[in-house]
Amino acid sequence: MRLTPRPVAALALLAWASVACAGGFDVTVLGARGGLEDGNLSAYLVQPIGDDRAVLCDAGTVLGGLEAAQRQGALDHIAMPQAAGLTRPGYVARTIVRGYLISHAHLDHIAGLVAIAPDDAAKPIYALRSVNDTLARNVFNWAVWPNAGDRGTPPLLRQYHYQDLVAGQGVPVRGTALTITAFPLSHGSVESTAFLIEGGRNAMLYLGDTGADAIEKSTHLHDVWQAVAPLIRARRLRGIIIECSYDDARPDRLLFGHLTPRWLTSELGDLQTVAGVSLRGLPVLVAHMKPSMRVGPRPETVIMSELAAHDTTGVRFIPAEQGLRLLWK
């Protein structure tokens, strides 16, 4: 799915940002799905508009996602030196991506990172300590994959630097104009992460896999909403990327730390209550929709229909599709 010169999503973003600060975010979907499609797994390229220095939010699909984006023209805006000696996807992977923001270490969020590691450039992995420890102990350990990190089973190749994040404390992303703040999320038995990404006076929110607070018996999403509420009131939050893995037919006992349209719209209702202002027009990129091998309507079609039916906030739901590029101004 490629944006046209006058994409509906961009028009909606401009309406939300009618009093916007200069700049914003350039978001390209490298991988949209939450499993099954092994070449289309969670990965979102995020860069300030007009600035080629980017981060990758999760890395389920990296090189394959960049190649898919290239075929759809979604990387054409990135300047590339003639003497780079790399394909455009290779140049973006090695040079443009300055760091990885990994929400949790499930395979559909790290498979692309693992696959590209042997030819990647040195860069940091930003994650909560529990996530980095899992990567060092269970993935980059010489049994599953060579240890490209600077922690764990020797010898250490030190290609990736594990930068442990402390919840609620902002840190600059090395080599970029971005600052990130991590917040823990509850994803069944696993700690996942929400990343608040800020550039200048602009901000956006990326959430890894998460269940609803009522199901997870936690307040993690409510805590995130409290943290971003001032940005919403100031019209500084440009958009949200959040999962909706299953349609409403999925029973709560089988969600395994994921959201359905009923639960996602309930959580967005809580966000609006906490912010104390309307969310109408706020872009919400719906991620991690799980494909199905069953005969019938596409899960994405059902999920988007149910979101529209349940929503009381007026947010602008946008289905994540590989190769989609959005300008959040």
Coordinates of C-alpha atoms in Angstrom, one line a residue:
M1 CA 0.0 0.0 0.0
R2 CA 1.6 3.2 -1.1
L3 CA 0.5 6.7 -0.2
T4 CA -0.9 8.8 -3.1
P5 CA 0.1 12.5 -3.5
R6 CA -3.0 13.3 -1.4
P7 CA -3.3 10.4 1.0
V8 CA -6.3 10.3 3.3
A9 CA -4.1 9.7 6.3
A10 CA -2.0 12.7 5.6
L11 CA -5.1 14.9 5.4
A12 CA -6.2 13.6 8.8
L13 CA -2.9 14.3 10.3
L14 CA -2.9 17.8 9.2
A15 CA -6.3 18.3 10.8
W16 CA -5.0 17.0 14.1
A17 CA -1.9 19.2 13.9
S18 CA -3.6 22.4 12.9
V19 CA -1.5 24.2 15.6
A20 CA 1.5 22.0 15.0
C21 CA 5.1 22.8 15.7
A22 CA 7.5 22.6 12.8
G23 CA 8.6 19.2 11.8
G24 CA 7.0 15.9 12.8
F25 CA 7.8 12.3 12.1
D26 CA 8.3 10.2 8.9
V27 CA 7.1 6.7 9.6
T28 CA 7.6 3.7 7.3
V29 CA 6.1 0.3 8.0
L30 CA 8.8 -2.4 7.3
G31 CA 6.8 -5.1 8.9
A32 CA 3.1 -5.0 10.0
R33 CA 1.9 -8.4 11.1
G34 CA 2.0 -10.2 14.4
G35 CA 3.1 -13.7 13.3
L36 CA 2.6 -16.2 10.5
E37 CA 3.9 -13.9 7.7
D38 CA 7.6 -14.4 8.3
G39 CA 8.6 -11.6 5.9
N40 CA 6.2 -9.1 7.3
L41 CA 6.8 -8.9 11.1
S42 CA 6.7 -5.9 13.4
A43 CA 9.2 -3.2 12.4
Y44 CA 8.7 0.6 12.0
L45 CA 11.2 3.0 10.6
V46 CA 10.9 6.4 12.4
Q47 CA 12.8 9.6 11.6
P48 CA 12.2 13.3 12.1
I49 CA 10.7 14.8 8.9
G50 CA 13.7 16.1 6.8
D51 CA 16.3 14.2 8.9
D52 CA 17.6 10.9 7.6
R53 CA 18.8 9.7 11.0
A54 CA 16.3 7.1 12.1
V55 CA 15.5 4.5 14.7
L56 CA 13.8 1.1 14.1
C57 CA 10.9 0.4 16.5
D58 CA 11.2 -3.4 16.8
A59 CA 12.9 -5.5 14.2
G60 CA 10.9 -8.5 13.2
T61 CA 11.6 -7.8 9.6
V62 CA 14.5 -5.6 8.6
L63 CA 16.2 -6.1 5.2
G64 CA 13.2 -7.8 3.7
G65 CA 11.0 -5.0 4.9
L66 CA 13.3 -2.3 3.5
E67 CA 13.3 -4.1 0.2
A68 CA 9.5 -4.2 0.2
A69 CA 9.4 -0.5 1.1
Q70 CA 11.9 0.2 -1.7
R71 CA 9.7 -1.5 -4.3
Q72 CA 6.9 0.8 -3.3
G73 CA 9.0 3.9 -3.4
A74 CA 8.8 4.5 0.3
L75 CA 12.6 5.0 0.6
D76 CA 13.0 7.4 -2.4
H77 CA 13.2 10.4 -0.1
I78 CA 16.4 9.2 1.6
A79 CA 19.5 10.7 0.1
M80 CA 22.1 8.2 -0.8
P81 CA 25.8 8.9 -1.7
Q82 CA 26.8 7.6 -5.1
A83 CA 29.9 6.0 -3.6
A84 CA 28.0 4.1 -0.9
G85 CA 28.7 0.8 -2.5
L86 CA 25.4 -0.5 -1.1
T87 CA 21.9 -1.1 -2.3
R88 CA 19.4 1.5 -1.0
P89 CA 17.9 -1.0 1.5
G90 CA 21.4 -1.9 2.6
Y91 CA 22.4 1.7 3.0
V92 CA 19.3 2.4 5.1
A93 CA 19.9 -0.6 7.3
R94 CA 23.6 0.1 7.9
T95 CA 23.7 3.9 7.9
I96 CA 20.3 5.5 8.4
V97 CA 19.1 3.2 11.2
R98 CA 21.1 4.5 14.2
G99 CA 19.6 2.2 16.8
Y100 CA 17.0 -0.4 17.6
L101 CA 14.1 0.1 20.1
I102 CA 13.2 -3.4 21.1
S103 CA 9.9 -3.8 23.0
H104 CA 10.4 -7.4 23.9
A105 CA 12.3 -10.4 22.7
H106 CA 9.6 -12.5 21.0
L107 CA 10.7 -13.7 17.6
D108 CA 8.2 -11.7 15.6
H109 CA 9.9 -8.6 17.0
I110 CA 13.6 -9.5 16.7
A111 CA 13.9 -12.0 13.8
G112 CA 15.1 -9.4 11.4
L113 CA 17.6 -8.0 13.8
V114 CA 19.1 -11.5 14.3
A115 CA 19.2 -12.2 10.5
I116 CA 20.9 -8.9 9.6
A117 CA 23.4 -8.9 12.5
P118 CA 26.4 -10.5 10.5
D119 CA 26.4 -7.6 8.0
D120 CA 25.0 -4.8 10.1
A121 CA 27.0 -1.7 11.3
A122 CA 27.7 -1.2 15.0
K123 CA 24.8 0.4 16.8
P124 CA 23.0 0.3 20.1
I125 CA 20.0 -1.7 21.2
Y126 CA 17.7 0.4 23.5
A127 CA 15.5 -1.7 25.7
L128 CA 14.5 -2.4 29.3
R129 CA 17.0 -4.4 31.2
S130 CA 14.8 -7.5 31.1
V131 CA 14.6 -7.4 27.3
N132 CA 18.4 -6.9 26.8
D133 CA 19.1 -9.7 29.2
T134 CA 16.9 -12.1 27.3
L135 CA 18.6 -11.2 24.0
A136 CA 22.0 -11.7 25.6
R137 CA 21.1 -14.9 27.3
N138 CA 18.8 -16.7 24.9
V139 CA 19.5 -15.3 21.4
F140 CA 23.0 -13.8 20.9
N141 CA 24.7 -16.7 22.8
W142 CA 26.6 -18.7 20.2
A143 CA 24.1 -21.5 20.5
V144 CA 21.2 -19.8 18.7
W145 CA 23.3 -17.1 17.0
P146 CA 26.9 -15.6 17.3
N147 CA 27.1 -13.2 20.1
A148 CA 27.0 -9.8 18.3
G149 CA 26.5 -8.0 21.6
D150 CA 28.7 -6.7 24.4
R151 CA 27.1 -8.9 27.1
G152 CA 26.7 -12.6 27.7
T153 CA 28.6 -15.7 26.4
P154 CA 32.1 -14.9 25.2
P155 CA 33.7 -14.1 22.9
L156 CA 31.8 -10.8 22.6
L157 CA 31.8 -9.4 19.1
R158 CA 30.5 -6.0 20.5
Q159 CA 28.7 -5.0 17.3
Y160 CA 25.6 -4.2 19.3
H161 CA 25.8 -2.2 22.5
Y162 CA 23.0 -3.1 25.0
Q163 CA 21.7 0.2 26.4
D164 CA 19.5 -0.6 29.4
L165 CA 16.6 1.9 29.8
V166 CA 15.1 2.9 33.1
A167 CA 11.4 3.3 33.0
G168 CA 10.3 6.9 32.8
Q169 CA 13.7 8.3 32.2
G170 CA 14.4 9.9 28.9
V171 CA 17.7 9.3 27.1
P172 CA 19.0 10.7 23.8
V173 CA 19.4 8.3 20.9
R174 CA 23.1 8.4 19.9
G175 CA 23.7 10.0 16.5
T176 CA 20.1 11.4 16.1
A177 CA 18.0 14.3 17.2
L178 CA 15.6 12.0 19.1
T179 CA 15.0 11.3 22.7
I180 CA 13.2 8.2 23.9
T181 CA 11.5 7.2 27.2
A182 CA 10.5 3.6 28.0
F183 CA 7.5 2.5 29.9
P184 CA 6.8 -1.2 30.9
L185 CA 3.8 -3.0 29.4
S186 CA 2.2 -6.3 30.4
H187 CA 2.2 -8.9 27.7
G188 CA 1.1 -12.0 29.4
S189 CA 4.1 -13.4 31.2
V190 CA 6.5 -11.1 29.4
E191 CA 7.5 -7.5 30.1
S192 CA 7.0 -5.5 27.0
T193 CA 7.7 -1.8 26.3
A194 CA 6.1 1.4 25.2
F195 CA 8.5 4.0 23.7
L196 CA 7.7 7.7 23.8
I197 CA 9.8 9.2 21.0
E198 CA 10.5 13.0 21.0
G199 CA 12.1 15.3 18.5
G200 CA 12.1 19.0 19.3
R201 CA 8.6 19.7 20.5
N202 CA 7.1 16.8 18.5
A203 CA 6.3 13.4 20.1
M204 CA 4.9 10.1 19.1
L205 CA 4.2 6.9 20.9
Y206 CA 5.1 3.3 19.9
L207 CA 3.7 0.4 21.9
G208 CA 5.0 -3.1 21.7
D209 CA 2.7 -6.0 22.4
T210 CA 0.3 -5.3 25.3
G211 CA -2.8 -6.6 26.9
A212 CA -5.6 -4.4 28.4
D213 CA -5.1 -3.4 32.0
A214 CA -8.3 -5.1 33.1
I215 CA -7.1 -8.4 31.6
E216 CA -3.5 -8.1 32.7
K217 CA -4.4 -7.0 36.2
S218 CA -2.0 -4.0 35.9
T219 CA -2.1 -0.3 35.4
H220 CA 0.7 -0.1 32.8
L221 CA -1.4 1.3 30.0
H222 CA -3.0 3.8 32.3
D223 CA 0.4 4.9 33.5
V224 CA 1.5 5.5 29.9
W225 CA -1.7 7.5 29.2
Q226 CA -0.9 9.7 32.2
A227 CA 2.6 10.2 30.9
V228 CA 1.5 11.3 27.4
A229 CA -1.6 13.3 28.5
P230 CA 0.2 16.6 28.8
L231 CA 1.6 16.1 25.3
I232 CA -2.0 15.5 24.0
R233 CA -3.3 18.6 25.7
A234 CA -0.5 20.7 24.2
R235 CA -1.2 19.1 20.7
R236 CA 2.4 17.8 20.6
L237 CA 1.6 14.1 20.2
R238 CA 1.6 13.4 16.5
G239 CA 0.4 9.8 16.5
I240 CA 0.3 6.4 18.2
I241 CA 1.3 3.0 16.9
I242 CA -0.5 0.3 18.9
E243 CA -1.3 -3.4 18.4
C244 CA -4.7 -5.0 17.9
S245 CA -3.9 -8.6 17.3
Y246 CA -7.3 -10.4 17.2
D247 CA -10.9 -9.6 16.4
D248 CA -13.6 -9.6 19.1
A249 CA -14.5 -13.2 18.5
R250 CA -11.3 -14.2 20.4
P251 CA -12.1 -15.0 24.0
D252 CA -10.3 -13.0 26.7
R253 CA -8.8 -16.2 28.2
L254 CA -6.9 -16.8 24.8
L255 CA -5.6 -13.3 24.3
F256 CA -2.1 -14.1 25.8
G257 CA -1.4 -10.4 26.4
H258 CA -2.9 -8.9 23.3
L259 CA -5.7 -6.5 22.4
T260 CA -8.9 -6.8 20.5
P261 CA -11.0 -3.9 19.0
R262 CA -13.2 -3.9 22.1
W263 CA -10.2 -3.6 24.4
L264 CA -8.2 -1.2 22.3
T265 CA -11.1 1.3 22.0
S266 CA -11.7 0.9 25.8
E267 CA -8.1 1.8 26.4
L268 CA -8.3 4.8 24.0
G269 CA -11.4 5.9 25.9
D270 CA -9.3 5.9 29.1
L271 CA -6.6 7.9 27.4
Q272 CA -9.2 10.5 26.4
T273 CA -10.5 10.7 29.9
V274 CA -7.0 11.0 31.4
A275 CA -6.0 13.7 28.8
G276 CA -9.3 15.6 29.4
V277 CA -9.5 16.7 25.8
S278 CA -10.9 15.2 22.6
L279 CA -8.7 12.8 20.6
R280 CA -10.7 13.4 17.4
G281 CA -8.4 13.1 14.4
L282 CA -5.4 11.7 16.4
P283 CA -3.7 9.2 14.0
V284 CA -3.6 5.7 15.5
L285 CA -1.6 3.2 13.3
V286 CA -3.1 -0.3 14.0
A287 CA -0.3 -2.8 14.2
H288 CA 0.3 -6.5 14.8
M289 CA -2.9 -7.7 13.3
K290 CA -2.5 -11.5 13.1
P291 CA -3.2 -13.2 9.8
S292 CA -5.3 -16.3 9.6
M293 CA -5.0 -19.5 7.5
R294 CA -8.7 -20.1 7.8
V295 CA -11.2 -19.5 5.0
G296 CA -13.2 -16.3 5.5
P297 CA -12.8 -12.5 5.7
R298 CA -9.3 -11.2 6.2
P299 CA -8.7 -10.5 10.0
E300 CA -7.5 -7.0 9.1
T301 CA -10.9 -6.2 7.5
V302 CA -12.8 -7.5 10.5
I303 CA -10.6 -5.7 13.0
M304 CA -10.8 -2.4 11.3
S305 CA -14.6 -2.7 11.0
E306 CA -15.0 -3.5 14.7
L307 CA -12.7 -0.6 15.7
A308 CA -14.9 1.8 13.8
A309 CA -18.0 0.3 15.4
H310 CA -16.7 0.6 19.0
D311 CA -14.8 3.8 18.9
T312 CA -16.2 6.8 20.8
T313 CA -13.1 9.1 20.6
G314 CA -13.0 9.9 16.9
V315 CA -9.3 8.9 16.4
R316 CA -8.1 8.2 12.9
F317 CA -7.5 4.5 12.7
I318 CA -4.9 3.5 10.0
P319 CA -4.2 -0.1 9.2
A320 CA -0.5 -0.9 9.1
E321 CA 0.6 -2.3 5.8
Q322 CA 4.1 -3.2 4.7
G323 CA 5.6 -0.3 2.7
L324 CA 3.2 2.3 4.0
R325 CA 4.8 5.7 4.6
L326 CA 3.2 8.3 6.7
L327 CA 4.1 11.9 7.5
W328 CA 2.9 12.8 11.0
K329 CA 3.1 16.6 11.2

